[in-house]
XYZ file of C-alpha atoms in Angstrom:
784
model
C -0.085 -0.314 -0.068
C 1.351 3.834 -1.066
C 0.693 6.567 1.279
C 0.103 9.415 0.065
C -1.216 13.022 1.176
C -3.226 15.498 0.128
C -2.597 18.772 0.260
C -5.416 21.433 1.290
C -6.790 23.392 4.305
C -7.624 21.025 6.951
C -5.223 20.892 9.973
C -6.205 18.412 11.391
C -4.544 16.246 8.586
C -2.170 13.479 9.334
C -1.094 11.002 5.879
C -3.879 8.442 5.674
C -3.272 5.549 4.126
C -5.383 5.289 0.816
C -6.158 2.772 -1.255
C -6.913 4.761 -4.829
C -9.733 6.864 -6.115
C -12.427 7.499 -8.977
C -10.803 10.415 -10.535
C -7.318 10.706 -11.798
C -4.761 13.668 -10.945
C -5.490 15.558 -13.913
C -9.021 15.321 -13.423
C -8.751 16.247 -9.655
C -6.818 19.995 -10.165
C -9.047 20.573 -12.744
C -12.249 20.255 -9.892
C -13.554 23.321 -8.971
C -12.554 23.913 -5.104
C -16.028 22.433 -2.810
C -18.257 23.918 -1.143
C -19.127 20.823 0.876
C -17.867 17.573 0.936
C -19.863 14.957 1.388
C -18.656 12.022 3.558
C -20.357 8.827 2.453
C -19.298 5.119 4.698
C -20.537 2.223 3.239
C -19.892 -1.591 3.662
C -21.556 -3.313 0.690
C -23.535 -1.591 -1.311
C -22.265 -1.271 -4.675
C -25.648 -1.437 -6.043
C -26.655 2.266 -4.137
C -24.292 3.796 -5.299
C -25.165 4.683 -8.410
C -28.715 5.748 -7.724
C -26.805 7.959 -4.486
C -24.755 9.703 -6.919
C -27.531 10.350 -9.205
C -29.354 11.945 -6.858
C -26.555 13.547 -4.920
C -25.175 15.141 -7.930
C -30.002 16.187 -8.168
C -29.608 18.112 -5.817
C -30.325 22.123 -5.937
C -27.491 22.664 -3.848
C -25.648 24.949 -6.801
C -22.385 24.260 -5.500
C -19.203 23.087 -6.432
C -19.325 19.688 -3.976
C -16.638 16.435 -3.707
C -18.181 13.106 -2.623
C -15.646 11.304 -0.400
C -16.558 7.077 -1.113
C -14.939 6.140 2.409
C -15.447 1.933 1.955
C -14.987 -0.635 3.703
C -16.525 -3.562 1.937
C -15.166 -6.408 1.336
C -17.779 -6.756 -2.566
C -17.367 -4.388 -5.935
C -18.417 -1.081 -4.190
C -15.118 -0.250 -4.990
C -15.607 -0.934 -8.614
C -18.769 0.628 -9.077
C -17.737 3.735 -7.057
C -13.624 4.244 -9.737
C -17.116 3.513 -13.200
C -18.803 6.544 -12.582
C -18.940 9.328 -14.532
C -16.440 12.644 -13.512
C -18.064 15.508 -13.135
C -15.811 18.552 -12.436
C -18.660 20.672 -10.082
C -19.324 16.692 -7.938
C -15.878 15.323 -8.236
C -16.291 11.622 -6.427
C -13.335 10.620 -4.549
C -12.484 7.000 -2.602
C -11.002 5.981 -0.042
C -10.696 1.986 0.210
C -9.924 0.745 3.546
C -8.803 -2.756 3.865
C -9.631 -5.397 6.780
C -6.675 -4.287 9.376
C -7.914 -0.464 8.525
C -11.172 -0.581 9.681
C -11.262 -0.074 12.856
C -13.994 2.224 14.953
C -17.070 0.871 12.225
C -19.010 3.737 10.066
C -17.503 6.096 13.291
C -13.913 5.822 12.262
C -14.907 5.538 8.375
C -16.449 9.157 9.104
C -13.546 10.612 11.318
C -11.155 9.150 7.423
C -13.065 11.225 5.449
C -12.726 14.125 7.573
C -8.814 13.941 7.426
C -9.374 13.644 4.041
C -12.745 16.491 3.439
C -11.132 19.919 2.051
C -14.289 22.054 2.243
C -16.227 24.239 5.029
C -18.583 22.147 5.851
C -18.678 18.733 5.266
C -21.684 16.128 5.130
C -22.076 12.855 7.148
C -24.740 10.808 5.099
C -25.499 7.117 5.117
C -25.001 4.744 0.853
C -28.365 2.944 1.769
C -30.714 6.043 0.855
C -32.767 6.159 3.961
C -31.344 9.887 4.656
C -32.884 11.805 1.704
C -29.836 13.128 -0.073
C -32.994 16.064 -0.976
C -32.540 17.081 2.572
C -29.450 18.626 2.076
C -30.441 21.447 0.321
C -31.959 22.295 3.847
C -29.091 21.372 5.964
C -26.716 23.517 3.864
C -29.383 26.707 4.366
C -29.448 26.285 7.661
C -25.511 25.859 7.570
C -25.397 29.331 5.369
C -27.339 31.290 8.226
C -23.983 31.886 10.376
C -25.537 30.798 13.855
C -24.550 27.445 14.029
C -21.605 25.332 13.483
C -23.732 21.741 12.967
C -27.047 20.813 11.364
C -29.074 17.396 12.432
C -31.168 15.889 10.147
C -33.326 14.966 12.919
C -36.271 12.481 12.137
C -37.871 13.605 15.842
C -38.371 17.127 15.378
C -41.278 19.192 13.936
C -42.106 17.207 10.512
C -39.679 14.559 10.831
C -40.319 11.123 10.432
C -39.072 7.707 11.331
C -41.607 5.639 10.851
C -40.073 3.233 8.582
C -37.161 2.480 10.837
C -40.271 -0.787 11.336
C -41.237 -0.996 14.771
C -38.111 -3.009 16.482
C -35.879 -0.051 15.510
C -38.138 2.861 16.146
C -38.578 1.569 19.581
C -34.527 0.826 20.271
C -33.785 4.049 18.406
C -36.126 6.022 20.693
C -34.401 3.756 23.626
C -31.455 5.364 22.571
C -31.950 8.307 22.080
C -33.703 8.725 25.634
C -30.985 7.182 26.838
C -28.021 9.523 25.429
C -30.088 12.695 26.744
C -30.543 11.418 30.244
C -26.002 10.584 30.001
C -26.032 14.439 28.556
C -28.801 16.488 29.216
C -27.138 19.649 28.812
C -25.259 18.532 26.335
C -27.891 17.443 24.569
C -29.800 20.368 24.530
C -31.952 21.225 21.676
C -30.827 17.737 19.812
C -34.254 15.821 19.160
C -31.798 13.044 17.720
C -28.437 12.865 18.819
C -28.348 9.165 16.783
C -29.121 10.153 13.343
C -26.741 9.530 11.332
C -26.884 12.325 8.243
C -25.610 15.776 9.377
C -23.359 18.638 8.028
C -21.021 19.978 10.709
C -18.599 22.646 9.609
C -15.307 20.968 9.724
C -13.000 23.775 11.612
C -14.950 23.135 14.054
C -14.188 19.450 14.867
C -10.903 17.936 15.674
C -10.741 15.043 14.048
C -8.039 13.675 16.450
C -10.025 14.114 19.067
C -12.998 12.425 18.420
C -13.005 8.430 19.593
C -15.631 6.261 17.255
C -17.324 3.274 17.991
C -19.714 2.447 15.464
C -22.392 3.625 13.906
C -22.775 6.852 16.544
C -20.412 9.077 15.088
C -22.755 12.327 15.376
C -23.861 11.621 19.523
C -19.419 11.667 20.316
C -19.413 14.998 18.180
C -21.663 16.692 20.119
C -20.467 15.088 23.234
C -16.933 15.866 23.040
C -17.530 19.752 21.650
C -19.590 20.553 23.708
C -18.861 24.390 22.422
C -20.645 24.040 19.420
C -23.714 25.124 18.535
C -26.467 22.866 16.834
C -30.103 22.983 14.889
C -31.917 20.875 13.194
C -34.089 19.995 9.945
C -36.261 17.798 10.130
C -36.368 14.529 7.366
C -38.573 11.710 6.854
C -36.374 8.488 6.803
C -36.634 6.995 3.743
C -36.220 3.336 2.736
C -33.409 1.729 1.566
C -32.892 1.046 -2.206
C -30.824 -1.997 -1.940
C -28.387 -4.245 -0.052
C -29.440 -5.635 3.867
C -29.370 -3.377 7.182
C -25.958 -3.309 8.590
C -27.680 -2.587 12.585
C -26.880 -5.536 14.477
C -26.839 -6.492 18.564
C -23.012 -6.492 18.240
C -23.999 -2.489 16.961
C -25.769 -2.346 20.054
C -23.803 -3.730 22.293
C -20.786 -1.024 20.792
C -23.360 1.634 21.419
C -23.754 0.848 25.039
C -19.570 0.651 25.353
C -19.615 4.515 23.485
C -22.278 6.253 25.938
C -20.268 4.253 28.631
C -17.489 5.962 27.524
C -17.618 8.935 27.146
C -20.274 9.773 30.245
C -17.676 7.754 32.534
C -14.076 8.318 30.811
C -11.799 6.143 31.972
C -14.241 4.925 34.885
C -16.190 3.717 32.519
C -13.275 0.282 33.766
C -14.366 0.464 36.553
C -18.629 0.506 36.015
C -17.860 -2.931 34.025
C -15.664 -4.065 36.328
C -18.766 -3.014 38.532
C -21.602 -4.227 36.773
C -20.185 -8.074 36.795
C -19.925 -8.239 40.464
C -23.691 -7.379 40.490
C -23.868 -9.452 37.914
C -22.615 -12.527 40.054
C -24.789 -10.811 42.887
C -27.837 -11.463 40.907
C -26.722 -14.734 40.143
C -26.074 -15.069 44.681
C -29.148 -13.388 45.485
C -31.699 -15.456 42.926
C -30.028 -18.585 44.490
C -30.891 -17.484 47.981
C -34.447 -16.450 46.565
C -35.099 -19.205 45.066
C -33.907 -21.263 48.116
C -35.977 -19.592 50.661
C -38.928 -19.550 48.735
C -38.810 -22.892 47.405
C -37.355 -25.145 50.681
C -37.892 -22.394 53.025
C -41.953 -21.551 52.836
C -41.440 -18.431 52.752
C -43.244 -15.980 50.999
C -41.482 -14.636 48.237
C -41.227 -11.174 48.866
C -39.773 -11.908 52.513
C -37.333 -14.738 50.929
C -36.317 -11.131 48.939
C -35.429 -9.137 51.740
C -32.837 -12.721 53.190
C -31.684 -12.616 49.463
C -30.803 -8.923 49.068
C -28.806 -9.447 52.987
C -26.856 -12.435 51.476
C -26.194 -10.173 47.994
C -25.045 -7.329 49.794
C -22.647 -9.251 51.833
C -20.875 -10.812 48.494
C -21.108 -7.874 46.234
C -19.181 -5.941 49.085
C -16.714 -7.989 49.201
C -16.114 -8.079 45.188
C -16.872 -3.993 44.922
C -14.495 -3.891 47.709
C -10.814 -6.464 46.532
C -12.030 -5.317 42.695
C -14.204 -2.193 41.968
C -12.750 -0.113 44.039
C -9.213 -2.151 45.329
C -6.795 0.926 44.113
C -8.580 3.913 45.357
C -7.427 6.435 48.751
C -11.399 5.874 50.068
C -12.508 8.711 52.794
C -14.736 6.418 54.613
C -13.387 3.862 57.387
C -14.601 0.346 55.779
C -17.133 -0.094 58.697
C -18.816 3.056 57.421
C -18.425 2.129 53.553
C -19.914 -1.248 54.747
C -23.153 0.401 56.805
C -23.627 2.493 54.262
C -23.393 -0.207 50.905
C -26.124 -2.099 53.389
C -28.291 0.904 53.783
C -28.532 1.645 50.365
C -29.005 -2.428 48.621
C -31.847 -2.363 51.318
C -33.177 0.984 51.025
C -33.704 -0.385 47.627
C -35.953 -2.387 48.738
C -38.380 -0.471 48.987
C -38.593 0.675 45.559
C -38.419 -3.670 44.663
C -40.690 -4.494 46.749
C -43.686 -2.763 44.679
C -42.748 -4.262 41.737
C -41.469 -6.769 42.332
C -45.325 -7.264 42.986
C -46.447 -5.750 40.440
C -44.265 -7.869 38.340
C -45.164 -11.163 39.946
C -48.837 -11.280 41.212
C -49.745 -8.405 38.331
C -48.432 -8.950 35.491
C -47.809 -12.807 36.470
C -44.527 -13.243 35.709
C -42.590 -15.320 37.536
C -40.769 -13.930 41.105
C -37.366 -15.394 39.180
C -37.769 -12.596 35.921
C -39.247 -10.389 38.530
C -35.782 -10.030 40.635
C -34.121 -10.042 37.356
C -35.871 -7.326 36.107
C -35.543 -4.675 39.536
C -31.878 -5.553 40.175
C -30.693 -4.428 36.482
C -33.007 -1.686 36.546
C -31.544 -0.112 39.912
C -27.782 -1.255 38.245
C -26.789 2.659 36.962
C -28.407 4.244 40.130
C -26.458 1.571 42.649
C -22.760 2.239 40.532
C -23.695 6.335 41.189
C -24.272 6.616 44.125
C -21.305 3.916 45.361
C -18.980 6.044 43.672
C -19.641 9.610 44.181
C -20.933 8.685 47.753
C -19.681 5.006 49.008
C -16.190 4.489 47.803
C -15.891 8.322 46.906
C -12.358 9.494 47.288
C -10.217 11.118 50.254
C -9.195 13.517 47.533
C -12.382 14.314 45.745
C -14.057 13.586 48.720
C -11.947 16.469 51.115
C -11.590 18.826 47.545
C -13.252 22.142 47.798
C -11.829 24.273 44.981
C -13.595 24.355 42.098
C -11.673 23.118 38.814
C -10.700 25.413 35.734
C -10.630 23.324 32.816
C -9.265 23.849 29.288
C -9.363 22.165 26.369
C -7.468 23.394 23.112
C -8.184 21.573 20.388
C -8.644 18.090 21.946
C -5.389 17.493 22.221
C -3.861 18.451 26.041
C -6.457 19.515 28.550
C -5.501 21.064 31.299
C -7.712 20.803 35.211
C -6.221 23.730 37.220
C -6.979 25.182 40.948
C -6.281 28.593 39.954
C -7.229 30.056 36.957
C -4.943 30.544 33.890
C -5.916 33.610 31.855
C -4.061 33.250 28.731
C -5.925 29.875 28.035
C -9.639 31.149 28.448
C -10.195 30.846 24.692
C -9.968 27.574 25.771
C -11.851 27.232 28.582
C -15.197 24.462 28.990
C -17.091 22.962 31.235
C -16.423 18.989 31.974
C -13.186 16.794 30.152
C -14.550 13.637 28.869
C -10.695 12.050 29.838
C -8.371 13.056 32.749
C -6.763 15.611 31.804
C -3.161 15.775 30.372
C -1.767 18.334 32.646
C -3.647 18.745 36.626
C -2.137 21.954 37.912
C -2.572 21.895 41.822
C -2.267 25.443 44.583
C -0.402 23.419 47.577
C 2.631 22.952 49.626
C 5.825 22.411 47.906
C 8.123 18.842 48.353
C 11.570 19.955 47.882
C 13.205 17.206 47.711
C 10.706 15.592 45.818
C 12.969 14.266 42.372
C 14.530 12.372 45.231
C 12.443 10.053 45.456
C 9.954 9.691 42.299
C 7.064 6.818 41.977
C 7.806 4.432 39.861
C 7.200 5.182 36.182
C 7.161 8.248 36.743
C 10.090 11.390 36.429
C 10.776 14.233 38.871
C 11.784 18.016 39.175
C 11.361 20.216 41.371
C 12.159 24.114 41.667
C 12.222 25.825 44.902
C 13.360 29.841 45.941
C 12.971 28.879 50.081
C 10.313 31.028 50.603
C 7.734 28.074 51.854
C 3.920 29.361 51.438
C 4.952 33.265 50.478
C 7.788 32.742 47.889
C 8.253 30.762 43.794
C 8.024 27.307 44.408
C 6.575 24.221 42.053
C 7.267 20.555 41.295
C 5.969 18.801 38.092
C 6.092 15.219 38.224
C 6.009 13.718 34.730
C 3.841 9.731 34.234
C 0.579 8.947 32.132
C -0.327 12.127 33.445
C 1.806 15.753 34.214
C 1.289 15.957 37.659
C 2.189 19.998 39.014
C 2.289 21.578 42.551
C 2.934 25.164 42.596
C 3.256 26.841 46.023
C -0.298 29.629 47.117
C 2.235 32.675 45.667
C 1.191 31.578 42.336
C -1.948 30.884 42.587
C -2.373 35.094 43.062
C 0.012 35.842 40.254
C -1.820 33.749 37.380
C -0.089 35.098 34.626
C 3.523 34.469 35.666
C 1.621 30.639 36.771
C 1.012 30.185 33.170
C 3.711 31.885 31.323
C 6.804 30.689 33.338
C 4.463 26.642 34.614
C 2.341 25.967 32.414
C 3.641 26.823 29.808
C 7.220 25.780 28.889
C 4.752 22.498 29.607
C 2.843 22.803 27.436
C 5.983 23.175 24.403
C 7.245 20.428 24.749
C 3.916 18.070 25.582
C 2.596 19.355 22.115
C 6.262 18.378 20.856
C 5.458 14.811 22.446
C 2.268 14.847 20.567
C 3.191 15.431 16.919
C 3.223 19.583 17.449
C 5.264 22.301 18.070
C 4.069 25.192 19.424
C 6.381 28.023 18.177
C 7.076 31.835 18.520
C 5.655 34.038 16.470
C 1.939 35.848 15.761
C -0.270 34.162 13.160
C -2.138 35.882 10.257
C -4.802 34.774 7.713
C -6.138 35.422 4.451
C -8.057 33.435 2.802
C -7.109 30.879 4.674
C -3.521 31.747 3.472
C -1.665 31.668 6.908
C 1.807 34.042 7.232
C 3.941 33.344 10.506
C 5.350 37.010 12.150
C 8.583 36.126 14.270
C 10.890 38.413 16.484
C 12.830 38.401 19.155
C 10.430 39.180 22.607
C 9.780 43.034 22.409
C 10.894 43.853 18.810
C 7.111 45.741 18.270
C 5.050 42.643 16.785
C 2.313 42.831 18.922
C 1.435 46.291 17.141
C 2.351 45.237 13.759
C -0.425 42.467 13.829
C -3.195 44.994 15.708
C -2.256 47.503 13.087
C -2.503 44.803 10.294
C -5.563 43.627 11.798
C -6.874 46.868 11.627
C -6.639 47.750 8.358
C -7.519 44.664 6.114
C -9.741 42.506 6.564
C -6.962 39.566 7.734
C -8.546 36.870 10.432
C -5.961 36.242 13.159
C -4.418 33.315 14.461
C -2.420 34.166 17.609
C 0.257 36.866 18.458
C 2.183 35.602 20.427
C 3.137 31.396 20.485
C 1.175 29.417 17.071
C 1.174 26.038 17.076
C 1.438 24.213 13.535
C 1.322 20.745 12.419
C 4.277 19.576 10.382
C 2.408 19.232 6.977
C 2.296 22.985 7.538
C -1.722 23.865 8.705
C -1.701 26.516 11.526
C -3.958 25.719 14.738
C -5.332 28.998 17.075
C -3.576 29.866 19.732
C -5.068 33.089 20.601
C -3.764 33.977 24.140
C -4.222 37.743 25.197
C -2.194 40.176 24.005
C 0.526 42.219 25.846
C -0.031 45.592 24.694
C 1.629 49.144 25.491
C 0.042 52.590 25.420
C 1.929 53.548 22.045
C -0.057 49.465 21.315
C -3.447 51.156 21.920
C -2.945 54.509 19.868
C -1.716 52.190 16.869
C -5.617 51.114 16.224
C -8.637 53.032 15.856
C -11.038 51.925 18.534
C -9.919 49.681 21.114
C -12.851 48.613 24.278
C -10.333 49.486 27.488
C -12.501 52.190 29.431
C -11.404 55.170 31.415
C -9.861 53.208 34.168
C -7.910 50.637 32.193
C -6.355 53.109 30.011
C -5.712 55.049 33.071
C -3.697 51.833 35.121
C -2.049 51.474 31.268
C 0.595 54.057 32.066
C 1.717 52.369 35.400
C 1.821 48.966 33.357
C 3.310 50.287 30.146
C 6.361 51.140 32.629
C 7.122 48.157 34.063
C 5.857 45.571 31.609
C 8.333 47.092 28.813
C 11.627 46.050 27.070
C 13.147 48.359 29.240
C 11.252 46.136 32.184
C 12.123 43.418 31.119
C 16.150 44.266 30.355
C 16.383 44.468 34.358
C 14.903 42.004 34.494
C 16.577 39.909 32.934
C 20.062 41.453 34.416
C 18.772 40.665 38.059
C 18.100 37.456 36.795
C 21.360 36.719 36.618
C 22.141 37.536 40.349
C 21.605 34.986 43.173
C 18.228 36.811 44.397
C 15.414 35.079 44.396
C 14.119 36.798 41.682
C 11.242 34.225 40.811
C 10.277 34.947 44.006
C 10.007 38.789 43.242
C 8.472 38.960 39.181
C 5.642 36.776 40.925
C 5.381 39.401 43.839
C 5.411 42.489 40.949
C 2.608 40.881 38.619
C 0.442 40.129 41.031
C 0.792 43.863 42.998
C 0.915 45.318 38.795
C -0.558 43.205 37.015
C 0.858 42.419 32.629
C -2.139 45.090 30.225
C -3.321 41.447 28.334
C -5.919 41.638 26.427
C -7.673 39.598 23.832
C -7.701 40.792 20.382
C -11.723 41.669 20.474
C -11.705 43.670 22.923
C -8.630 45.948 21.308
C -9.829 45.489 17.525
C -14.167 44.996 17.185
C -14.996 42.979 14.586
C -12.139 41.528 13.792
C -12.578 37.528 12.157
C -10.370 34.889 14.550
C -10.042 32.204 12.109
C -9.437 28.786 13.797
C -7.644 27.003 11.275
C -5.372 27.857 8.260
C -2.766 26.465 5.780
C 0.767 28.314 6.350
C 2.289 30.113 3.288
C 5.460 31.810 4.478
C 7.414 33.146 7.465
C 8.193 36.614 7.817
C 10.952 38.113 10.283
C 11.482 41.027 11.287
C 14.174 42.993 13.108
C 14.644 45.847 14.461
C 17.617 47.490 12.466
C 18.615 48.339 9.184
C 16.895 48.836 6.287
C 14.973 46.936 3.721
C 14.314 43.875 2.847
C 16.362 39.677 2.082
C 15.142 36.614 1.132
C 16.624 33.379 3.798
C 17.519 30.449 3.166
C 14.985 27.568 4.165
C 17.542 26.118 6.773
C 18.849 29.978 7.703
C 15.216 30.989 8.448
C 14.504 28.034 11.049
C 17.820 28.945 12.506
C 16.569 32.669 13.318
C 12.364 30.561 14.144
C 14.671 28.779 17.129
C 16.554 30.787 18.247
C 13.346 33.543 18.638
C 11.645 31.077 20.512
C 14.107 30.433 22.775
C 14.179 34.166 23.051
C 10.524 33.274 24.390
C 11.629 30.870 27.413
C 14.584 32.989 28.927
C 13.160 33.642 31.989
C 13.322 31.920 35.691
C 12.969 29.115 35.944
C 12.778 27.359 32.388
C 16.447 27.189 31.958
C 16.733 25.318 35.621
C 14.210 22.810 34.503
C 14.455 22.427 30.513
C 16.636 19.930 30.185
C 13.332 18.030 31.954
C 11.036 19.454 30.762
C 12.083 18.605 26.590
C 14.067 14.322 27.913
C 11.627 12.547 27.318
C 12.146 8.588 27.741
C 16.126 9.041 27.306
C 15.384 11.034 24.014
C 15.749 15.083 23.551
C 12.719 16.575 22.183
C 14.362 19.271 20.544
C 15.831 18.151 17.802
C 11.874 16.941 16.855
C 10.425 19.588 17.084
C 13.438 21.605 14.549
C 11.493 18.973 11.990
C 8.472 19.505 12.617
C 8.794 23.697 12.193
C 11.444 22.380 9.087
C 9.059 19.833 7.384
C 6.225 22.572 8.797
C 7.642 24.966 6.502
C 9.025 23.197 3.786
C 9.389 25.263 -0.087
C 7.073 28.258 1.946
C 9.135 31.509 1.658
C 11.469 32.730 4.559
C 11.684 36.574 4.460
C 13.348 39.274 6.942
C 12.277 42.355 7.216
C 14.734 45.197 8.391
C 13.965 48.339 9.747
C 14.676 52.223 12.155
C 11.743 52.612 12.417
C 9.551 49.705 12.932
C 6.483 50.546 9.635
C 6.482 46.688 9.617
C 2.622 46.946 8.638
C 3.349 49.098 6.304
C 5.143 47.190 4.355
C 3.986 43.626 4.988
C 0.843 43.768 3.076
C 2.615 43.807 -0.746
C 4.945 41.247 0.499
C 1.927 39.420 1.870
C 0.265 39.925 -2.082
C 3.694 39.270 -3.808
C 3.582 35.689 -1.651
C 0.007 34.103 -2.461
C 0.470 36.049 -6.387
C 3.216 33.477 -6.222
C 1.966 30.708 -4.682
C -1.447 31.280 -7.744
C 1.279 31.447 -10.523
C 2.758 28.293 -9.641
C -0.925 26.627 -8.423
C -1.850 27.312 -12.205
C 1.863 26.078 -14.252
C 1.606 23.085 -11.865
C -1.595 21.466 -13.591
C 0.379 20.550 -17.071
C 2.910 19.168 -15.347
C 0.004 17.321 -13.540
C -0.909 15.625 -16.860
C 2.143 14.572 -17.997
C 2.867 12.656 -14.362
C -0.345 10.877 -15.611
C 1.109 9.340 -19.276
C 3.713 7.802 -17.039
C 2.718 5.881 -13.945
C 5.595 5.852 -11.446
C 6.847 2.716 -11.597
C 6.821 1.794 -7.788
C 3.266 2.471 -8.140
C 0.450 -0.166 -7.926
C -2.709 -1.497 -9.875
C -4.532 -0.037 -7.380
C -3.065 3.468 -7.552
C -4.514 3.998 -11.055
C -6.292 6.663 -9.760
C -4.814 8.193 -7.389
C -5.788 11.397 -4.794
C -4.376 14.953 -4.662
C -0.526 14.506 -4.776
C 1.418 16.469 -2.212
C 3.700 19.251 -4.701
């Protein structure tokens, strides 16, 4: 299998293995840029392909589309897709996955399609025509209104209809919908059909890597893992299958249960699985005792149920203690846990007793079956009570602080005892999985690096002033644990900049990203990184550019990039000065903010930084001094939309060029790629020069005996490969006046190169690459 890579604006793309595509490369190049990507997951749908494409092309969308078939078939479906006639306005792409590549089922196919999609909006539709393609017009009409991120085609909202599902499937669909909405009442509020497989989502609003698909219900996962999505619905009538057989099965039902448990409980889903296993064994014990006391003891089944409950309670408690919660530090004594567990099960009898009587004496069910039903119905409630009360961890029992939670593009999550204002734009109300980085405020153990737990690494920096000074410890294992001294809680900018941000830098490298020092703007999806030494004038230049031009903002101080040349927004608040404010027309600052800007500007200025770097070379507790100073006089930090009202913030873009601004000298110079990368990396190091970074940097960029610095440089080199790099020197800081012309020139050259590349691609099609297998006769667009 050949490994191909496409070039487009999907910033979350990673190389994917592709086993063929429907169109020759020249045709793909000739096709217009799509406004809508339609992902069609298929498995043995050969008889439906032609009719589906015909109806998709017949819809009155009036925009270029691409139809991406992600195929897991073992029949002739790939051949049928390849035989579809070519139309430039509705290009067809085939990604055929071999058997070992089909992890995640239909959901995994959708995620694979998201990696390939180029359009701003992506629609998911089944290949069996039970999702009428004509509804796409209504879906995109909603999307075009601009006030939503996802449009769900619902069978259950007004004028929707799902009766063609059949009675049993309709009942199961309704049941799973209610179960999902019960598990996530706030996240699924306003969505009547979270089980729908027919929806459209704005591509930039979803991070494909954050999805962990299992089975059919990919929409549910997208909605739950992206709580900030603005959702709306359109009704549709579920159609009849055109041909073939339904893929719904008991296996898919079990996959849904696993998915729901995983989404709701995260890593706790394993614990609830153990709890259910113990419950099932207890059910056997309870049923056996119930039968024994009723059949051989001659007791009424209700009295037998009371005695059977005592036997199963003892059994379940022992197994729960020894297996389900064995590794948890408990906040209660074992005797109290036993008493609480016994009380819970016996109180449940007040509910189970009437239910047993109703099912057995009124409805005529056998008392053993009634017992099974009532015990099973209470399993989830009993687990919730056991997990959150009886076996509640000591940490959760004593913790009173409200955590501040941040989710950075679904790549890294942070949970902190103290607010981290630089990450405010990534704030979330809930994390589905344990945080990547956990920041605690507490006592720092100065001897932390002498006895790290097995499988972890630890370092410590402490200026010896206890809670009144700067101190921290970092422990790296499956999770990065940070303990910061109490003083840092009152200086959150120092906590982020001097503790959390260096950790983030190297964790991103471990995960395949680079957090580089530079501002970034986007013009029509093309990103230009502007880098400079600290305090050169980068922020002022950025604000002038954004104020004068209809460009989009991605970042000001740090920019998150991928080796493939994609950019993800990193909108930290900007550190400004009075000079910076005067550079823009209408900043939304109050008179008090303008007044306090005077001392803030003097203290947090270039001269202030030079002085701080000077005392950093002394033996003074400089990190503590810095913390106290920034606590008393916080830096003047404001988000870009406060300084430039109405500015557009782009979530993603594709790198197009590197601009280096320097003080001193005049003119512009195109730099060799290696020299430009060296300057960029030097600027990155310059941004992290203040204590305690140099003390902890070796610890941070060492991973399993390796050095992450080489990996970071390789990522950056790959990202900027083939991109022009220009240095602009100035005595008067006039970069904002000169950069637009340079940007226009670069974009013009890129457009000419794209036009010139078409004949070369046609020529390449005449001579197939000797190493390309026959299955690649219709390759996707190759990166140039």
